[in-house]
Coordinates of C-alpha atoms in Angstrom, one line a residue:
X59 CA 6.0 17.2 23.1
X60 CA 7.6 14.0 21.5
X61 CA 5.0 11.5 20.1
X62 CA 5.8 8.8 19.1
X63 CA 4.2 7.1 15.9
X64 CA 4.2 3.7 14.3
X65 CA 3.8 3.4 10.7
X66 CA 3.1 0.0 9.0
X67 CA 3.4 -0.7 5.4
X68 CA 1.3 -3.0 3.6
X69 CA -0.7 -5.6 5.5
X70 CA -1.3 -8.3 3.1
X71 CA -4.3 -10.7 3.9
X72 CA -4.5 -13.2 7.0
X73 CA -0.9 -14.1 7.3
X74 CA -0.5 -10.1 7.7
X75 CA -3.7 -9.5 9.5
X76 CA -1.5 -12.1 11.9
X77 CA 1.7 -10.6 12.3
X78 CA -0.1 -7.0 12.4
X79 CA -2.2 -8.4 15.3
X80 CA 0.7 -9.8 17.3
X81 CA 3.4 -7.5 16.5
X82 CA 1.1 -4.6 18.0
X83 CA 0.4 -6.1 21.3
X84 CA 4.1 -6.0 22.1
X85 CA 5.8 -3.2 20.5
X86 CA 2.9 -0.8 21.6
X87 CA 3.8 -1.0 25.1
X88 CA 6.9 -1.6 24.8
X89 CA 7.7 1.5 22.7
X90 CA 4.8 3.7 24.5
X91 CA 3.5 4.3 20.8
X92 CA 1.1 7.3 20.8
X93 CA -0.7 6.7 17.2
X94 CA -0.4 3.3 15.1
X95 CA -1.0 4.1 11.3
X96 CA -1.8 0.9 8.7
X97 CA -1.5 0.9 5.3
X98 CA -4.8 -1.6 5.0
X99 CA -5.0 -1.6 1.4
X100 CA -4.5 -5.1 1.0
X101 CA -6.2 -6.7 3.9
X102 CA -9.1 -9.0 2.6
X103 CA -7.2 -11.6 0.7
X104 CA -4.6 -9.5 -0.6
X105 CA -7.0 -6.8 -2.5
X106 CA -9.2 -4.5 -0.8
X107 CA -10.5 -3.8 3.1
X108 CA -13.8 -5.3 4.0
X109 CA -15.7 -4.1 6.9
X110 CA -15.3 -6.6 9.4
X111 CA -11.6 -6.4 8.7
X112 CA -11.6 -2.7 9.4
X113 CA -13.0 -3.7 13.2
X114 CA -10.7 -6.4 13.4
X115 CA -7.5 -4.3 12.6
X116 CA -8.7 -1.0 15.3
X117 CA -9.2 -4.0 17.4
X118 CA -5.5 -5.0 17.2
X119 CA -4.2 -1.7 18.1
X120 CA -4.3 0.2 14.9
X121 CA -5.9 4.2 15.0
X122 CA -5.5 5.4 11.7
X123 CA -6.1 3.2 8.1
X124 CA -5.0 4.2 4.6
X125 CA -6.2 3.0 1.2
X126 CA -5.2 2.6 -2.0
X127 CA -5.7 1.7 -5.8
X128 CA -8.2 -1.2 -4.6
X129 CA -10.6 1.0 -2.2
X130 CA -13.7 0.1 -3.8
X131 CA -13.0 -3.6 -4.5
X132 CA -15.2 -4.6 -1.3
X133 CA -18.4 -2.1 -1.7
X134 CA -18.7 -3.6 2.1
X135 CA -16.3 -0.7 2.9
X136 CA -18.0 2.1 1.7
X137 CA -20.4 2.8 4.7
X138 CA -17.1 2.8 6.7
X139 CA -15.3 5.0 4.5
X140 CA -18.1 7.6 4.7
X141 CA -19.0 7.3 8.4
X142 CA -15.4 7.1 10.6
X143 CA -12.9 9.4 11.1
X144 CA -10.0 7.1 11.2
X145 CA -10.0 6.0 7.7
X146 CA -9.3 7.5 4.9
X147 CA -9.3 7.1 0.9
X148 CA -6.7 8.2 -1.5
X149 CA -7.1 12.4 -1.4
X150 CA -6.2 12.3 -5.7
X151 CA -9.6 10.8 -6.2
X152 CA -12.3 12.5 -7.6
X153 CA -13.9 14.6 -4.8
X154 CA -17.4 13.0 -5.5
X155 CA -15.7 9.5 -4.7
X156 CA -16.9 7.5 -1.6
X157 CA -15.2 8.4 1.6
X158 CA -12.7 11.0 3.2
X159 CA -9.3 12.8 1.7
X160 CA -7.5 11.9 4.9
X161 CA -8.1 10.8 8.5
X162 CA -7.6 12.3 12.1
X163 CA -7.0 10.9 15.1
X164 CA -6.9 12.4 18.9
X165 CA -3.6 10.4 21.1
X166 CA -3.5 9.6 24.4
X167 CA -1.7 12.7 25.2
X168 CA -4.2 14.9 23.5
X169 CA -2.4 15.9 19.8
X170 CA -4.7 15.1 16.9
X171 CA -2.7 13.9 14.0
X172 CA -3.7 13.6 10.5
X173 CA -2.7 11.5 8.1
X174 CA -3.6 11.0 4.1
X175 CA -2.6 9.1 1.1
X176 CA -2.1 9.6 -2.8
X177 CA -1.9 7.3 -5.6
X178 CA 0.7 7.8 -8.5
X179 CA -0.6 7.5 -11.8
X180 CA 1.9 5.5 -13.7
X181 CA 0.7 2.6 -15.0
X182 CA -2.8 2.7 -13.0
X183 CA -6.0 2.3 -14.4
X184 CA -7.8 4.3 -11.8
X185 CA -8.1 8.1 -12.8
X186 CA -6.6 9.9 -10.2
X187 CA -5.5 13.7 -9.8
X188 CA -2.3 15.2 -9.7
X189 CA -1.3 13.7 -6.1
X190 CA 0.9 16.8 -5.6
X191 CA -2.5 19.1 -6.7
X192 CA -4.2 16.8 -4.0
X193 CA -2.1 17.1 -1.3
X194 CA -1.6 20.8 -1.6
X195 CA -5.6 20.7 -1.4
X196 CA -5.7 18.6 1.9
X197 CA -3.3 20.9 3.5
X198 CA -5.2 23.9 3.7
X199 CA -8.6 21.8 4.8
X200 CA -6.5 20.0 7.9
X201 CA -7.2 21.7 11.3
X202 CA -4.3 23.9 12.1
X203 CA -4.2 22.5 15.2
X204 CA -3.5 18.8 13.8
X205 CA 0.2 17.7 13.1
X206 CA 0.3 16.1 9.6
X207 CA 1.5 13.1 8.8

């Protein structure tokens, strides 16, 4: 079965909160795009993901979010993080850190598809694992059943 994913980099504040918005109402159809993944890391004013953002961005057509380095910069977040299953935290941070190692979600035609991220560690404050050690780790606690992305 073909599927057909969309994967978007960055999405830096309003003026990307914009484009994000509008570019998915078109090129979802258009394409017949089965899962849209967003790198939200940077969502609220450039630095962080706040709550009402989250709802704002599945509201414009995304299904899975990723986070990075600035995760925890709106503690807003943090009841998200730990309560949906379409979000998802970098997997290289400690395992008692807020929030899940990666994030699933089920497509139209019925394939779940999973999807994590890792930071690097050069030149980052935050103390993160190996991300190769991490996503070894992930890989054996995805569903065998859910294609990996």
């Amino acid at each position: 079965m073909e599927l057909k994913l969309l994967c978007v980099g960055d999405v830096v504040g309003t003026p990307g909160r914009q484009v994000l918005r509008e570019g998915l109402e078109a090129l979802i159809p258009a394409h017949g795009i089965d899962c849209v993944i967003v790198n939200a890391e940077n969502a609220a004013s450039g630095s962080g993901l706040t709550a009402s953002l989250y709802k704002k961005i599945i509201a414009s057509g995304a299904n899975l979010l990723t986070l990075g380095d600035h995760v925890y910069r709106r503690r807003d977040i943090i009841p998200v993080l730990e309560t949906e299953t379409n979000i998802c935290r970098p997997a290289n941070l400690p395992l008692s850190a807020p929030g899940k190692s990666f994030a699933i979600y089920e497509t139209p035609p019925g394939v779940r598809v999973a999807v994590l991220t890792v930071l690097g560690r050069l030149f980052m404050k935050t103390v993160a694992d190996c991300p190769f050690a991490a996503v070894e780790r992930m890989l054996s606690k995805i569903p065998s059943d859910v294609k990996i992305v």
